[in-house]
CSV table of C-alpha atoms in Angstrom, one decimal:
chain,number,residue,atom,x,y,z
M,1466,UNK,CA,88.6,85.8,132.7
M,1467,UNK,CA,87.5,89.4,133.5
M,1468,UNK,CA,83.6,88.6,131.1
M,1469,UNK,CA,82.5,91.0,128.5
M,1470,UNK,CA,83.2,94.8,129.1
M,1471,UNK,CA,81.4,97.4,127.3
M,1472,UNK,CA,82.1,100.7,127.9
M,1473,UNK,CA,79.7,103.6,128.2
M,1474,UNK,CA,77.1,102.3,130.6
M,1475,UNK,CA,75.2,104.9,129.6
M,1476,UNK,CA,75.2,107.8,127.0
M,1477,UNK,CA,72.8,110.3,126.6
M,1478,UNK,CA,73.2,112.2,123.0
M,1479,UNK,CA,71.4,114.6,121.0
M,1480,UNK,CA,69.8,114.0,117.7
M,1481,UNK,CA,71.8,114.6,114.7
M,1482,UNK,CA,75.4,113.3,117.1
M,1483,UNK,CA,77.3,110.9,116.2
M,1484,UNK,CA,78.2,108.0,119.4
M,1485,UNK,CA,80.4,105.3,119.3
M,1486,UNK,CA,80.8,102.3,121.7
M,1487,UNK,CA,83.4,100.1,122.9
M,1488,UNK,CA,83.3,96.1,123.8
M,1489,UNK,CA,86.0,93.9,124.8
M,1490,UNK,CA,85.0,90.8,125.1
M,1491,UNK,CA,86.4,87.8,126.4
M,1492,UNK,CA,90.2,87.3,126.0
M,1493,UNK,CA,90.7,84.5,123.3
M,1494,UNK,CA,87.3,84.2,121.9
M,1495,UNK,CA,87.2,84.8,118.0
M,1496,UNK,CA,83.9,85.7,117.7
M,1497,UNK,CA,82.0,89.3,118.9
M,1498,UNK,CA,78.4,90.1,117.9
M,1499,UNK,CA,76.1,92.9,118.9
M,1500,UNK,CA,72.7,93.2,119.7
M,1501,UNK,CA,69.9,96.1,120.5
M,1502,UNK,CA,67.3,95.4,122.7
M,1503,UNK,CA,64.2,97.6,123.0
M,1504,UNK,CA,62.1,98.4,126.3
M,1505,UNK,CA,60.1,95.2,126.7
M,1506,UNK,CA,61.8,93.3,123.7
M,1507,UNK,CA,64.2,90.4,123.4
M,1508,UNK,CA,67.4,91.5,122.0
M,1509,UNK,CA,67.8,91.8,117.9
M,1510,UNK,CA,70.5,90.3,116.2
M,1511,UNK,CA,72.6,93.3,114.4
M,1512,UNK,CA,76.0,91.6,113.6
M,1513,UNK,CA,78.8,89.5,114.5
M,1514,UNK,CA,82.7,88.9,113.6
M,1515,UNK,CA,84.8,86.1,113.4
M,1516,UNK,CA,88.2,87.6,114.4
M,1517,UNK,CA,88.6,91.1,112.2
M,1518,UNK,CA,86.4,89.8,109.8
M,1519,UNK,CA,82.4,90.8,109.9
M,1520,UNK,CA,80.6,88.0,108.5
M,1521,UNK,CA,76.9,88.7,109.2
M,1522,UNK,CA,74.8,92.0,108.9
M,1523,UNK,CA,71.2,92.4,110.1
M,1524,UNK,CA,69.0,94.3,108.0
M,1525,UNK,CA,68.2,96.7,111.4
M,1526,UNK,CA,72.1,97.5,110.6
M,1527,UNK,CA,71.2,100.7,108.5
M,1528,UNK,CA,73.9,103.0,106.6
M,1529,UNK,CA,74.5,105.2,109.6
M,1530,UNK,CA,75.5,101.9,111.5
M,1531,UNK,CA,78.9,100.8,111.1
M,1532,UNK,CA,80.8,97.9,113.3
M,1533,UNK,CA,84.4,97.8,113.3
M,1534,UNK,CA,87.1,95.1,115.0
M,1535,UNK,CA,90.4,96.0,113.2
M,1536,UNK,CA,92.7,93.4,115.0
M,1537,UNK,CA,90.3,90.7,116.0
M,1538,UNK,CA,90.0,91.8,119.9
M,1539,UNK,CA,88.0,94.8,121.1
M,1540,UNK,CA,85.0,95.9,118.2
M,1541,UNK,CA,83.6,99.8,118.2
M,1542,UNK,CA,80.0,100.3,116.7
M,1543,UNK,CA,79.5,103.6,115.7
M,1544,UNK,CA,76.1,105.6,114.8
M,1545,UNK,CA,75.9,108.9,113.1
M,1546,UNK,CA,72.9,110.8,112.6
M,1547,UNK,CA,71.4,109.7,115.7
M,1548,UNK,CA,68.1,109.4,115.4
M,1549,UNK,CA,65.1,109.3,118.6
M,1550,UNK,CA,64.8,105.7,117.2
M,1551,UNK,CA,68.2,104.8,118.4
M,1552,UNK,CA,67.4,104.9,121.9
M,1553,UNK,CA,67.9,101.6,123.1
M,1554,UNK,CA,70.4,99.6,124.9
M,1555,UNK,CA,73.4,98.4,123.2
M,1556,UNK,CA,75.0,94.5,123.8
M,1557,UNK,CA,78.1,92.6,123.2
M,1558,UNK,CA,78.8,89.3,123.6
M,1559,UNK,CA,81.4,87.3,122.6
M,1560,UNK,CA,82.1,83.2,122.1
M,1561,UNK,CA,84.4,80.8,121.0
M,1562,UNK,CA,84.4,79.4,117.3
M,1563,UNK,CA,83.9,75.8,118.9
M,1564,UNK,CA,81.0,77.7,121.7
M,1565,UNK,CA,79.5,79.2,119.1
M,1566,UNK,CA,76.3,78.9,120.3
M,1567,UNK,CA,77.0,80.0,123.7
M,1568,UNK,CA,77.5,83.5,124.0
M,1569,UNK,CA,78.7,85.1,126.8
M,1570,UNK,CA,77.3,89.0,127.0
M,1571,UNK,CA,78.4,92.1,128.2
M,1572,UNK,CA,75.8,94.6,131.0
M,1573,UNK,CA,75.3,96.9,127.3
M,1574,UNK,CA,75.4,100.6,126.6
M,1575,UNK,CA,72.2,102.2,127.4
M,1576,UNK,CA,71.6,104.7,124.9
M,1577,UNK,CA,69.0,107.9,125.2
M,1578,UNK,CA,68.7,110.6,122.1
M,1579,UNK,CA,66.9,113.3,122.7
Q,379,UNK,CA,64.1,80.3,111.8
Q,380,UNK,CA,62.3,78.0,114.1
Q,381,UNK,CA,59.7,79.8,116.2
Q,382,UNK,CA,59.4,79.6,119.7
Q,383,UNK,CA,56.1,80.0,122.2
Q,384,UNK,CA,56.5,80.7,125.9
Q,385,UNK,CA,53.6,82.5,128.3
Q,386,UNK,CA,54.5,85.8,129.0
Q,387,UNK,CA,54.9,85.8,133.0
Q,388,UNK,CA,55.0,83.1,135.8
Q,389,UNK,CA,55.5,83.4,139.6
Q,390,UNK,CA,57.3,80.4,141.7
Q,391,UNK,CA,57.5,80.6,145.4
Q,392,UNK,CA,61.0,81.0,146.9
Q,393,UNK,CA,62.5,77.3,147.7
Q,394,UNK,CA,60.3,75.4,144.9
Q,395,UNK,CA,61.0,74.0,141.4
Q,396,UNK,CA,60.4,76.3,138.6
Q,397,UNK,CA,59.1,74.6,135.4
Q,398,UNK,CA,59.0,77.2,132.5
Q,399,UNK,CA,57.4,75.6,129.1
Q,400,UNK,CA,58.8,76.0,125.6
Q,401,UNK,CA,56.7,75.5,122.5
Q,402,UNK,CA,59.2,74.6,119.4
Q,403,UNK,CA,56.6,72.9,117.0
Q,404,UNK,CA,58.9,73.9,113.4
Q,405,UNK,CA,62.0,72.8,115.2
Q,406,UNK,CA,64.1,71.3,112.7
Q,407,UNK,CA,66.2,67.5,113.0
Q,408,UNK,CA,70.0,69.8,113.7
Q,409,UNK,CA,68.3,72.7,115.7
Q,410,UNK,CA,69.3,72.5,119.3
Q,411,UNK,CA,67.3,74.3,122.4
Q,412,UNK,CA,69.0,77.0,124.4
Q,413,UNK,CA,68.3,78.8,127.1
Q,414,UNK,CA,69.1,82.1,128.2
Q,415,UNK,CA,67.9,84.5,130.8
Q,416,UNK,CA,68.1,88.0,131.6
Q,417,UNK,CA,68.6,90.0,134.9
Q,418,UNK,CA,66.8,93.6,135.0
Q,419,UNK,CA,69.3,95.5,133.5
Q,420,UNK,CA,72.1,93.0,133.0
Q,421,UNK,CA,72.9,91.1,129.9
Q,422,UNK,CA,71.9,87.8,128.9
Q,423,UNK,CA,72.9,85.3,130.6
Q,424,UNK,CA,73.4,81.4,128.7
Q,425,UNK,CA,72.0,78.8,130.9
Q,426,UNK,CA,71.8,75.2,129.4
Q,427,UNK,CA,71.5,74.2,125.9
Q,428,UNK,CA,70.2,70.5,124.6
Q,429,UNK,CA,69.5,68.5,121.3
Q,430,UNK,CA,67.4,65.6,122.2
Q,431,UNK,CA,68.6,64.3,125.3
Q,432,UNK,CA,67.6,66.0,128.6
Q,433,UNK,CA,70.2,68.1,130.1
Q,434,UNK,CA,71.4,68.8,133.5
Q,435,UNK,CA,74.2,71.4,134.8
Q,436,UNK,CA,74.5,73.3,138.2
Q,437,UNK,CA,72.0,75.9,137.0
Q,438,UNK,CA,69.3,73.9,135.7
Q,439,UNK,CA,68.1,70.7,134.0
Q,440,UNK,CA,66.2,70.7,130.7
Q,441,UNK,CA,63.5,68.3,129.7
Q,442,UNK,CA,63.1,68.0,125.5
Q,443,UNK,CA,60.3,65.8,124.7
Q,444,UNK,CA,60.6,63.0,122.4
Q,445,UNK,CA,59.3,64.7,119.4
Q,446,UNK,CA,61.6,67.8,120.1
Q,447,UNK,CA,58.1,69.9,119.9
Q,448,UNK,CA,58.6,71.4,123.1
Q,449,UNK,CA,60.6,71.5,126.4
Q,450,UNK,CA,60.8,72.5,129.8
Q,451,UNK,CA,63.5,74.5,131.8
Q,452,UNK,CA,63.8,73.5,135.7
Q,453,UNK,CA,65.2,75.4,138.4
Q,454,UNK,CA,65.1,72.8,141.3
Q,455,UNK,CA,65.1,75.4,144.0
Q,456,UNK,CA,64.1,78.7,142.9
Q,457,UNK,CA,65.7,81.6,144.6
Q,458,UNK,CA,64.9,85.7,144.5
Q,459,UNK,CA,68.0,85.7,142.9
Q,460,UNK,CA,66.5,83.7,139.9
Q,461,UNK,CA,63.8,86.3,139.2
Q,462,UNK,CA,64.7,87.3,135.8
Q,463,UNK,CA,63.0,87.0,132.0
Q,464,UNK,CA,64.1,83.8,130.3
Q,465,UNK,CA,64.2,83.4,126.9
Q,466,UNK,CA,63.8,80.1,125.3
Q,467,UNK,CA,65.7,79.9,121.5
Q,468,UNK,CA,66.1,77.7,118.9
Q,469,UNK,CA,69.6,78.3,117.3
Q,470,UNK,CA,68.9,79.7,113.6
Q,471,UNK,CA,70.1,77.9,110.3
Q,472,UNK,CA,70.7,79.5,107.0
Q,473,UNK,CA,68.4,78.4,104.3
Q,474,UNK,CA,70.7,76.9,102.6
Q,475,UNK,CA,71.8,74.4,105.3
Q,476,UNK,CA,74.7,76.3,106.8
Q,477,UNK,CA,74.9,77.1,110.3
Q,478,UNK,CA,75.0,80.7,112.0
Q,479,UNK,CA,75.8,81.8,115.6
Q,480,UNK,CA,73.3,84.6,115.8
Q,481,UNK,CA,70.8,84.1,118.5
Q,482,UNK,CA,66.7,85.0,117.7
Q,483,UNK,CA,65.5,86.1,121.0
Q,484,UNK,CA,61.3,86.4,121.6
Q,485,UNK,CA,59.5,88.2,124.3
Q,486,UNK,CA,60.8,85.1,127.2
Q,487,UNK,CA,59.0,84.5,130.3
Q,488,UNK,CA,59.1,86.6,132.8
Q,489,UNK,CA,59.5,84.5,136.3
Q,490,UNK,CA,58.8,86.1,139.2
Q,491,UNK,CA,59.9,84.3,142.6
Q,492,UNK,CA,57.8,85.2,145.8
Q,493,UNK,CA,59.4,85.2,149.1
């Protein structure tokens, strides 16, 4: 059990790019959600898989957000159009159906547009 | 979505128990208490988790009072180590009675432990 990987660390991106990012989370565990977490803010719920299938979207998910996890193990989350509003860091975590509740997180992708 | 209360920032000398407060008033009968905390710069880290019994693991005990309207997280002998914001959480339901895994995180409690 190597824990939740996420991969940037950090990215630093222009308005106007598109960035994607990378989490592999724990081996065996069906579920995978992603959160965004502010300066000085808890982190915000944006969405979660069970296996390949996405089962819950936040509202903060916007149309230039898109989550992917095409066979159930590592998920990508892609933003286009970055905007300065963006900035902020980036977490995975991942659980078992039966740990639901207990999620196990990633160290995030910290995320600067300029 | 049950709301939770917790002050913003407490300190706890090195060695001692740390007792950080949780107000749950609208917790409802199936929502269980979780605890999380989070190292600067790290992810979240799960601690203990409880219904209506009081809990206990290696990291931490938790305390539930009888009416479920608050709790209390204890670190029995606080370490620098434990310096971290900790987020108390009350596991969302769907209105309609369902269950889902997403976690509501507030500000938490920053603990700071003194040397």
């Amino acid at each position: 059990d190597t824990g939740v990987s996420q991969d940037p660390r950090h990215k630093i991106t222009k308005r106007g790019q598109n960035v994607t990012f990378r989490c592999d989370p724990i081996s065996e565990h069906n579920r995978l959600y992603w959160y965004r977490q502010t300066l000085g803010q808890g982190p915000e719920f944006l969405t979660y898989f069970q296996n390949e299938a996405q089962l819950e979207k936040s509202r903060l998910l916007s149309d230039r957000f898109s989550a992917e996890r095409p066979k159930g193990s590592f998920s990508t989350l892609e933003i286009q159009r970055t905007e300065q509003g963006d900035s902020a860091m980036y977490l995975c975590a991942s659980s078992t159906i039966a740990g639901g509740k207990t999620q196990y997180f990633g160290p995030g992708t910290r995320l600067l547009v300029l | 979505d049950a709301k939770t209360t917790q002050p913003p920032s407490m300190d706890c000398a090195e060695g001692r128990a740390a007792n950080l407060p949780c107000n749950h008033s609208t917790i409802s009968g199936n929502e269980y208490v979780y605890w999380y905390r989070q190292i600067h710069s790290q992810g979240p880290q799960y601690i203990i988790h409880g219904l209506k019994n009081n809990e206990t693991n290696e990291m931490a005990s938790l305390i539930i009072t009888e009416d479920r309207k608050s709790s209390t997280l204890i670190l029995p002998h606080a370490t620098l180590r434990d310096t971290a914001v900790y987020y108390c959480i009350v596991r969302a339901n769907y209105p309609y009675g369902g269950a889902t895994n997403k976690l509501i995180f507030g500000t938490g409690t920053l603990l700071a432990v003194q040397p």
